[in-house]
Every structure is written in C-alpha cells, then in structure tokens.
mmCIF file of C-alpha atoms in Angstrom:
data_model
loop_
_atom_site.group_PDB
_atom_site.id
_atom_site.type_symbol
_atom_site.label_atom_id
_atom_site.label_comp_id
_atom_site.label_asym_id
_atom_site.label_seq_id
_atom_site.Cartn_x
_atom_site.Cartn_y
_atom_site.Cartn_z
ATOM 1 C CA SER V 127 38.610 143.471 143.007
ATOM 2 C CA ARG V 128 35.752 140.768 144.214
ATOM 3 C CA TYR V 129 32.774 141.872 143.929
ATOM 4 C CA TYR V 130 29.679 139.513 145.940
ATOM 5 C CA ARG V 131 26.018 139.963 145.604
ATOM 6 C CA GLU V 132 22.551 138.231 146.257
ATOM 7 C CA VAL V 133 21.885 135.613 144.060
ATOM 8 C CA LEU V 134 18.893 136.587 142.582
ATOM 9 C CA PRO V 135 15.361 135.028 143.183
ATOM 10 C CA GLY V 136 15.045 131.864 140.680
ATOM 11 C CA GLU V 137 18.961 132.928 139.273
ATOM 12 C CA ILE V 138 20.897 130.077 138.281
ATOM 13 C CA VAL V 139 24.827 130.570 139.104
ATOM 14 C CA LYS V 140 27.801 128.975 137.955
ATOM 15 C CA ILE V 141 31.182 129.378 140.496
ATOM 16 C CA SER V 142 33.956 128.430 138.221
ATOM 17 C CA ARG V 143 37.939 129.376 139.424
ATOM 18 C CA HIS V 144 37.376 132.152 136.019
ATOM 19 C CA ASP V 145 34.131 133.976 137.076
ATOM 20 C CA VAL V 146 30.826 133.796 138.065
ATOM 21 C CA GLN V 147 27.687 133.370 135.543
ATOM 22 C CA THR V 148 24.404 134.060 135.712
ATOM 23 C CA LEU V 149 23.253 131.184 133.138
ATOM 24 C CA ASP V 150 19.432 132.410 133.229
ATOM 25 C CA VAL V 151 16.818 133.697 135.994
ATOM 26 C CA VAL V 152 13.483 131.302 135.570
ATOM 27 C CA ARG V 153 10.875 134.265 136.012
ATOM 28 C CA ARG V 154 8.044 133.383 138.473
ATOM 29 C CA PRO V 155 4.658 131.970 137.149
ATOM 30 C CA GLU V 156 2.032 134.566 135.871
ATOM 31 C CA GLY V 157 4.928 137.393 136.135
ATOM 32 C CA ASP V 158 4.141 137.405 140.008
ATOM 33 C CA PRO V 159 6.258 139.435 142.461
ATOM 34 C CA SER V 160 8.964 137.467 144.613
ATOM 35 C CA ALA V 161 8.080 136.931 147.981
ATOM 36 C CA PHE V 162 11.550 137.458 150.109
ATOM 37 C CA CYS V 163 10.630 136.970 154.390
ATOM 38 C CA ILE V 164 10.007 140.466 155.453
ATOM 39 C CA PHE V 165 10.751 138.878 159.010
ATOM 40 C CA GLU V 166 15.076 138.485 158.096
ATOM 41 C CA TYR V 167 14.579 142.523 157.532
ATOM 42 C CA VAL V 168 12.583 142.608 161.288
ATOM 43 C CA TYR V 169 14.356 139.995 163.241
ATOM 44 C CA PHE V 170 16.551 136.915 161.760
ATOM 45 C CA ALA V 171 19.151 139.175 160.170
ATOM 46 C CA ARG V 172 22.383 140.527 161.210
ATOM 47 C CA PRO V 173 22.080 144.235 160.604
ATOM 48 C CA ASP V 174 24.721 144.258 157.726
ATOM 49 C CA SER V 175 23.318 142.248 155.958
ATOM 50 C CA ILE V 176 22.264 143.359 152.987
ATOM 51 C CA PHE V 177 19.492 141.904 151.053
ATOM 52 C CA GLU V 178 17.378 143.719 147.376
ATOM 53 C CA GLY V 179 20.469 146.274 147.589
ATOM 54 C CA GLN V 180 20.111 147.809 150.823
ATOM 55 C CA MET V 181 21.465 147.453 154.469
ATOM 56 C CA VAL V 182 19.067 145.368 156.926
ATOM 57 C CA TYR V 183 19.732 147.961 159.982
ATOM 58 C CA SER V 184 18.418 150.920 157.579
ATOM 59 C CA VAL V 185 15.713 149.148 156.872
ATOM 60 C CA ARG V 186 15.190 148.412 160.656
ATOM 61 C CA ARG V 187 15.672 152.196 161.367
ATOM 62 C CA ARG V 188 13.415 152.825 158.783
ATOM 63 C CA CYS V 189 10.587 151.363 160.854
ATOM 64 C CA GLY V 190 11.809 153.237 164.081
ATOM 65 C CA GLN V 191 10.659 156.635 161.888
ATOM 66 C CA GLN V 192 7.519 154.902 160.412
ATOM 67 C CA LEU V 193 6.565 153.693 163.955
ATOM 68 C CA ALA V 194 6.775 157.366 165.324
ATOM 69 C CA ILE V 195 5.014 158.600 162.678
ATOM 70 C CA GLU V 196 1.892 156.050 163.066
ATOM 71 C CA ALA V 197 2.233 155.899 166.833
ATOM 72 C CA PRO V 198 3.871 158.874 168.854
ATOM 73 C CA VAL V 199 3.545 159.708 172.521
ATOM 74 C CA GLU V 200 4.414 162.826 175.357
ATOM 75 C CA ALA V 201 7.614 161.600 176.680
ATOM 76 C CA ASP V 202 10.681 162.433 177.750
ATOM 77 C CA LEU V 203 12.660 159.728 176.026
ATOM 78 C CA VAL V 204 13.146 156.448 173.961
ATOM 79 C CA SER V 205 15.064 153.207 174.469
ATOM 80 C CA THR V 206 15.400 149.874 174.137
ATOM 81 C CA VAL V 207 16.098 146.533 175.441
ATOM 82 C CA PRO V 208 19.076 145.329 173.959
ATOM 83 C CA GLU V 209 19.758 145.492 171.530
ATOM 84 C CA SER V 210 17.843 143.750 168.106
ATOM 85 C CA ALA V 211 15.783 146.790 168.548
ATOM 86 C CA THR V 212 18.395 149.293 169.369
ATOM 87 C CA PRO V 213 18.155 151.368 164.635
ATOM 88 C CA ALA V 214 14.571 151.026 165.555
ATOM 89 C CA ALA V 215 14.531 153.162 168.523
ATOM 90 C CA LEU V 216 17.372 155.573 167.543
ATOM 91 C CA GLY V 217 15.065 155.771 164.319
ATOM 92 C CA TYR V 218 12.083 156.497 166.166
ATOM 93 C CA ALA V 219 13.891 159.072 168.567
ATOM 94 C CA GLN V 220 14.778 160.612 165.935
ATOM 95 C CA LYS V 221 11.960 161.227 164.879
ATOM 96 C CA CYS V 222 10.317 162.251 167.639
ATOM 97 C CA GLY V 223 13.225 164.525 168.386
ATOM 98 C CA LEU V 224 13.578 162.784 171.948
ATOM 99 C CA PRO V 225 16.598 161.789 172.955
ATOM 100 C CA TYR V 226 17.663 158.241 172.888
ATOM 101 C CA VAL V 227 18.799 156.661 176.343
ATOM 102 C CA GLU V 228 19.971 153.289 177.384
ATOM 103 C CA VAL V 229 17.918 152.310 180.340
ATOM 104 C CA LEU V 230 19.347 148.333 180.664
ATOM 105 C CA CYS V 231 22.759 146.594 180.300
ATOM 106 C CA LYS V 232 23.253 143.433 179.340
ATOM 107 C CA ASN V 233 24.334 140.974 182.107
ATOM 108 C CA ARG V 234 27.312 138.893 180.321
ATOM 109 C CA TYR V 235 27.361 136.351 182.863
ATOM 110 C CA VAL V 236 24.012 135.212 182.942
ATOM 111 C CA GLY V 237 22.545 131.991 180.354
ATOM 112 C CA ARG V 238 20.088 131.928 177.549
ATOM 113 C CA THR V 239 16.694 132.543 179.049
ATOM 114 C CA PHE V 240 14.671 130.352 176.964
ATOM 115 C CA ILE V 241 16.015 126.792 177.867
ATOM 116 C CA GLN V 242 14.755 127.403 181.173
ATOM 117 C CA PRO V 243 12.464 124.509 182.617
ATOM 118 C CA ASN V 244 9.331 126.735 183.784
ATOM 119 C CA MET V 245 7.930 130.235 183.613
ATOM 120 C CA ARG V 246 9.255 131.803 186.879
ATOM 121 C CA LEU V 247 12.442 130.585 186.256
ATOM 122 C CA ARG V 248 12.044 132.294 182.709
ATOM 123 C CA GLN V 249 11.142 135.449 183.754
ATOM 124 C CA LEU V 250 13.567 135.382 186.728
ATOM 125 C CA GLY V 251 16.747 135.426 183.829
ATOM 126 C CA VAL V 252 15.441 138.135 182.300
ATOM 127 C CA ALA V 253 15.792 140.359 185.675
ATOM 128 C CA LYS V 254 18.557 138.695 186.248
ATOM 129 C CA LYS V 255 19.673 138.688 182.276
ATOM 130 C CA PHE V 256 19.886 143.055 182.398
ATOM 131 C CA GLY V 257 21.169 145.580 184.745
ATOM 132 C CA VAL V 258 19.528 148.510 185.089
ATOM 133 C CA LEU V 259 20.428 152.075 184.408
ATOM 134 C CA SER V 260 18.417 153.599 187.170
ATOM 135 C CA ASP V 261 20.187 157.103 187.060
ATOM 136 C CA ASN V 262 19.083 157.357 183.462
ATOM 137 C CA PHE V 263 15.286 156.904 183.731
ATOM 138 C CA LYS V 264 14.336 157.446 187.553
ATOM 139 C CA GLY V 265 10.695 159.969 187.095
ATOM 140 C CA LYS V 266 10.802 159.817 183.742
ATOM 141 C CA ARG V 267 8.570 158.274 180.611
ATOM 142 C CA VAL V 268 10.067 155.665 178.700
ATOM 143 C CA VAL V 269 9.091 154.853 175.349
ATOM 144 C CA ILE V 270 10.591 151.582 175.002
ATOM 145 C CA ILE V 271 11.052 149.934 171.169
ATOM 146 C CA ASP V 272 10.758 146.353 170.751
ATOM 147 C CA ASP V 273 11.320 144.866 167.260
ATOM 148 C CA SER V 274 8.276 142.171 167.889
ATOM 149 C CA ILE V 275 6.203 140.542 170.771
ATOM 150 C CA VAL V 276 5.094 136.921 170.066
ATOM 151 C CA ARG V 277 4.102 135.750 173.387
ATOM 152 C CA GLY V 278 4.583 138.666 175.146
ATOM 153 C CA ASN V 279 6.583 136.797 178.061
ATOM 154 C CA THR V 280 10.149 138.386 177.989
ATOM 155 C CA ILE V 281 8.537 142.309 178.010
ATOM 156 C CA SER V 282 6.378 141.815 180.606
ATOM 157 C CA PRO V 283 9.499 141.149 183.566
ATOM 158 C CA ILE V 284 11.435 143.971 181.767
ATOM 159 C CA ILE V 285 8.665 146.760 182.504
ATOM 160 C CA LYS V 286 8.285 145.070 185.722
ATOM 161 C CA LEU V 287 11.840 146.310 186.673
ATOM 162 C CA LEU V 288 11.728 149.503 185.203
ATOM 163 C CA ARG V 289 8.782 150.528 187.079
ATOM 164 C CA GLU V 290 10.795 149.237 190.241
ATOM 165 C CA SER V 291 13.403 151.184 189.136
ATOM 166 C CA GLY V 292 11.799 154.692 189.297
ATOM 167 C CA ALA V 293 10.000 154.776 185.169
ATOM 168 C CA LYS V 294 7.090 157.461 185.210
ATOM 169 C CA GLU V 295 5.258 155.376 182.356
ATOM 170 C CA VAL V 296 6.640 153.052 179.647
ATOM 171 C CA HIS V 297 5.458 153.073 176.665
ATOM 172 C CA ILE V 298 5.480 149.551 174.302
ATOM 173 C CA ARG V 299 6.427 150.449 170.215
ATOM 174 C CA VAL V 300 6.663 147.767 168.863
ATOM 175 C CA ALA V 301 8.996 147.965 165.243
ATOM 176 C CA SER V 302 6.842 145.567 163.256
ATOM 177 C CA PRO V 303 3.121 144.178 163.316
ATOM 178 C CA PRO V 304 1.822 141.001 164.994
ATOM 179 C CA ILE V 305 2.169 137.922 164.112
ATOM 180 C CA ARG V 306 -0.836 135.769 163.763
ATOM 181 C CA PHE V 307 -0.788 133.115 161.456
ATOM 182 C CA PRO V 308 2.289 130.249 161.168
ATOM 183 C CA CYS V 309 5.080 129.871 158.754
ATOM 184 C CA TYR V 310 4.761 126.947 156.253
ATOM 185 C CA MET V 311 8.148 128.260 154.554
ATOM 186 C CA GLY V 312 10.832 126.841 156.933
ATOM 187 C CA ILE V 313 10.369 129.618 160.165
ATOM 188 C CA ASN V 314 9.485 128.197 163.899
ATOM 189 C CA ILE V 315 7.285 130.686 164.745
ATOM 190 C CA PRO V 316 4.858 129.315 167.873
ATOM 191 C CA THR V 317 1.598 127.362 167.381
ATOM 192 C CA LYS V 318 -1.541 129.938 166.766
ATOM 193 C CA GLU V 319 -2.697 129.897 170.339
ATOM 194 C CA GLU V 320 1.009 130.908 171.963
ATOM 195 C CA LEU V 321 0.529 134.056 169.533
ATOM 196 C CA ILE V 322 -0.222 137.140 171.578
ATOM 197 C CA ALA V 323 -2.473 138.310 168.986
ATOM 198 C CA ASN V 324 -4.114 135.315 169.032
ATOM 199 C CA ARG V 325 -5.249 135.441 172.597
ATOM 200 C CA PRO V 326 -8.029 137.032 174.239
ATOM 201 C CA GLU V 327 -5.588 139.078 176.658
ATOM 202 C CA PHE V 328 -4.035 140.820 173.194
ATOM 203 C CA HIS V 329 -7.735 143.541 173.376
ATOM 204 C CA ASP V 330 -6.131 144.367 176.601
ATOM 205 C CA LEU V 331 -2.091 144.301 176.138
ATOM 206 C CA ALA V 332 -1.181 147.576 177.779
ATOM 207 C CA ASN V 333 -3.032 146.607 181.237
ATOM 208 C CA TYR V 334 -1.777 142.225 180.623
ATOM 209 C CA ILE V 335 2.036 143.051 180.015
ATOM 210 C CA GLY V 336 1.775 146.244 182.829
ATOM 211 C CA ALA V 337 2.314 149.342 180.234
ATOM 212 C CA ASP V 338 1.110 152.330 179.757
ATOM 213 C CA SER V 339 0.625 151.813 175.773
ATOM 214 C CA VAL V 340 1.428 149.803 173.653
ATOM 215 C CA VAL V 341 1.006 150.317 169.442
ATOM 216 C CA TYR V 342 2.511 147.892 167.334
ATOM 217 C CA LEU V 343 3.697 149.010 163.680
ATOM 218 C CA SER V 344 0.855 148.381 160.599
ATOM 219 C CA VAL V 345 1.709 145.918 158.033
ATOM 220 C CA GLU V 346 1.609 149.006 155.411
ATOM 221 C CA GLY V 347 4.385 150.771 157.559
ATOM 222 C CA LEU V 348 6.710 147.781 157.598
ATOM 223 C CA VAL V 349 5.932 147.154 153.634
ATOM 224 C CA SER V 350 6.790 150.956 152.874
ATOM 225 C CA SER V 351 9.530 151.001 155.175
ATOM 226 C CA VAL V 352 10.996 147.473 153.646
ATOM 227 C CA GLN V 353 10.456 148.393 149.974
ATOM 228 C CA GLU V 354 10.581 152.431 149.978
ATOM 229 C CA SER V 355 14.579 152.463 148.171
ATOM 230 C CA ILE V 356 14.522 149.590 146.333
ATOM 231 C CA LYS V 357 11.788 151.306 144.310
ATOM 232 C CA ALA V 358 13.168 154.515 144.273
ATOM 233 C CA ARG V 359 16.923 153.117 143.245
ATOM 234 C CA GLN V 360 14.784 150.718 140.498
ATOM 235 C CA ASP V 361 12.853 154.481 139.361
ATOM 236 C CA ASN V 362 16.113 155.649 139.060
ATOM 237 C CA ASN V 363 18.390 153.375 137.427
ATOM 238 C CA PRO V 364 15.659 150.551 135.844
ATOM 239 C CA LYS V 365 18.598 148.731 134.749
ATOM 240 C CA THR V 366 20.548 148.129 138.463
ATOM 241 C CA HIS V 367 18.479 144.619 138.524
ATOM 242 C CA LYS V 368 17.264 143.651 135.320
ATOM 243 C CA SER V 369 16.184 140.393 136.042
ATOM 244 C CA PHE V 370 14.268 141.597 139.108
ATOM 245 C CA THR V 371 10.990 142.418 136.682
ATOM 246 C CA GLY V 372 7.914 143.605 138.438
ATOM 247 C CA LYS V 373 7.118 145.256 141.628
ATOM 248 C CA PRO V 374 9.713 143.821 144.738
ATOM 249 C CA GLY V 375 7.588 141.649 146.259
ATOM 250 C CA HIS V 376 7.978 139.893 150.417
ATOM 251 C CA CYS V 377 6.066 137.074 152.219
ATOM 252 C CA ILE V 378 4.187 138.798 154.739
ATOM 253 C CA ALA V 379 1.712 135.912 155.360
ATOM 254 C CA CYS V 380 2.567 135.631 158.950
ATOM 255 C CA LEU V 381 1.633 138.782 159.471
ATOM 256 C CA THR V 382 -1.868 138.517 157.479
ATOM 257 C CA GLY V 383 -2.271 134.732 156.728
ATOM 258 C CA ASP V 384 -2.006 135.394 152.473
ATOM 259 C CA TYR V 385 0.471 133.061 152.105
ATOM 260 C CA PRO V 386 2.703 133.243 148.701
ATOM 261 C CA VAL V 387 2.323 129.800 147.674
ATOM 262 C CA GLU V 388 -1.075 127.564 147.148
ATOM 263 C CA LEU V 389 -1.177 125.398 150.706
ATOM 264 C CA GLU V 390 -1.421 121.615 149.674
ATOM 265 C CA TRP V 391 -2.945 119.897 153.324
#
C-alpha cells in the first residue's frame, strides 16, 4: 500500500522506484515558524485537500463555528452562496442551533461572471448565475455565510435578489477577516485601492452592499481555527512531525501587513 503525505517545509525528498526518502530538512533561520498561506484554508484549496495533517473542509467548518461565537444574530435560518462557503455555513448553523437551508441554486448554463467586460454586465451575470429557492426563505430572517468579501461586487446583487424574492432580513457573516494588503508571495490579490476593506464604504459596509448587518471573522479567530488541531496533535504526540519544530506558523500578511520575510523594495 502506498502512503502519500505532504512534503514538509524545507524538506528535501528523494523519490526512486523503490521508495521515498527524506534526505534532510532545512530549518528556518532562528527557528522561525513556517509561514504556510492561511488563504489556502479559507478559499484556494479544494475542501478535500489535507494540509499539515488536517482536512481543509474541517478547518472551514471550524471557522464557521468560531464566527457563530464571535458574531451571532437573531435569525431564522443560515445559508450560503453556493458553494465554496458551505462548510463554514454548516459550522455556523450547528453552533447557533439554526437550520441550514439552501436559498440559491447554481444555474449550470451560465458562463463565468468575472470575465464580463463591465460592472453592470457582471452584476447581471450574478443574478442569472443563481436560481432563487424563494419557498425556503420567504418572510424569514436569513444569515448568509460567505468565505471572503474582496471587492464587494458579487454579494450586493445577491442580497438584492434575496430581498426581492421575499427575505425579511439578510445578514452577512464572513468566515475570514478582511483582506487589506497585497500579497507579494504569488497570490493575485487586487490592488490596495480595489480592496473593499481599504475603501471609505467599508465603514458602512452593510449599507453599501444592502445588508442588515455584516461581520467578518477576527484574525485571531481564523488563526485559532486553523491551528487548533495541529497544536492538539503536537501535544498528544510530539513525535508525529518531528521535523515540525516549534509552533505552527501561517502567513497572514494580506490581513495584517506583517510579512514573513523582509521585502526588499
């Protein structure tokens, strides 16, 4: 039987037809923790991916549970925009004791919205992209869990759609903190000016996107959701990842502006 695992940070691996050997693990200078991109967990990775010994789906569900602790709201049901934030929405619903209900379904016959040539067409595209399951939420207070709001363009027409279809209230909860800074490590994050978190509208974001309320997960909440089971595993079995020395580390530069390496420009 073959066993696949991640190549650890700094690990040099030799693969031959006979076996896989670890030749060495290059330590980070001064024993600094590694700086694995935290947004892999939030957004980029497939939910069935396993990083640092944990499944991305489980981390996203924990983020939703943590968001429920930080930002509960009087509501009737929890839902999401299909389907990347579903694990977080299920975690939020479970923690709040509210039912998870589908309010939108994906229309499989529409192309990608982000390649439309202008904003108006993009917003129309969003409306066409989803069918509304209005029987599920008419006259009810809805919490929509999103995984991230970057520019604020996509969520606005969705809220409008839900209200026009009978939602009594629409509360937005975001299962990650606001992105405020550019990524210099290879992720194509929009410019500082395009990020909604840096714009004046952010101070009254609920009004700007047409929601009754908007709350993001805290940076501490995200980090604890990601690191909780890594730390537990290290405590229970210090030998599990003997090459992971020191505490687990994640790059949160796009959230805090604190980069894991010095920038040379």
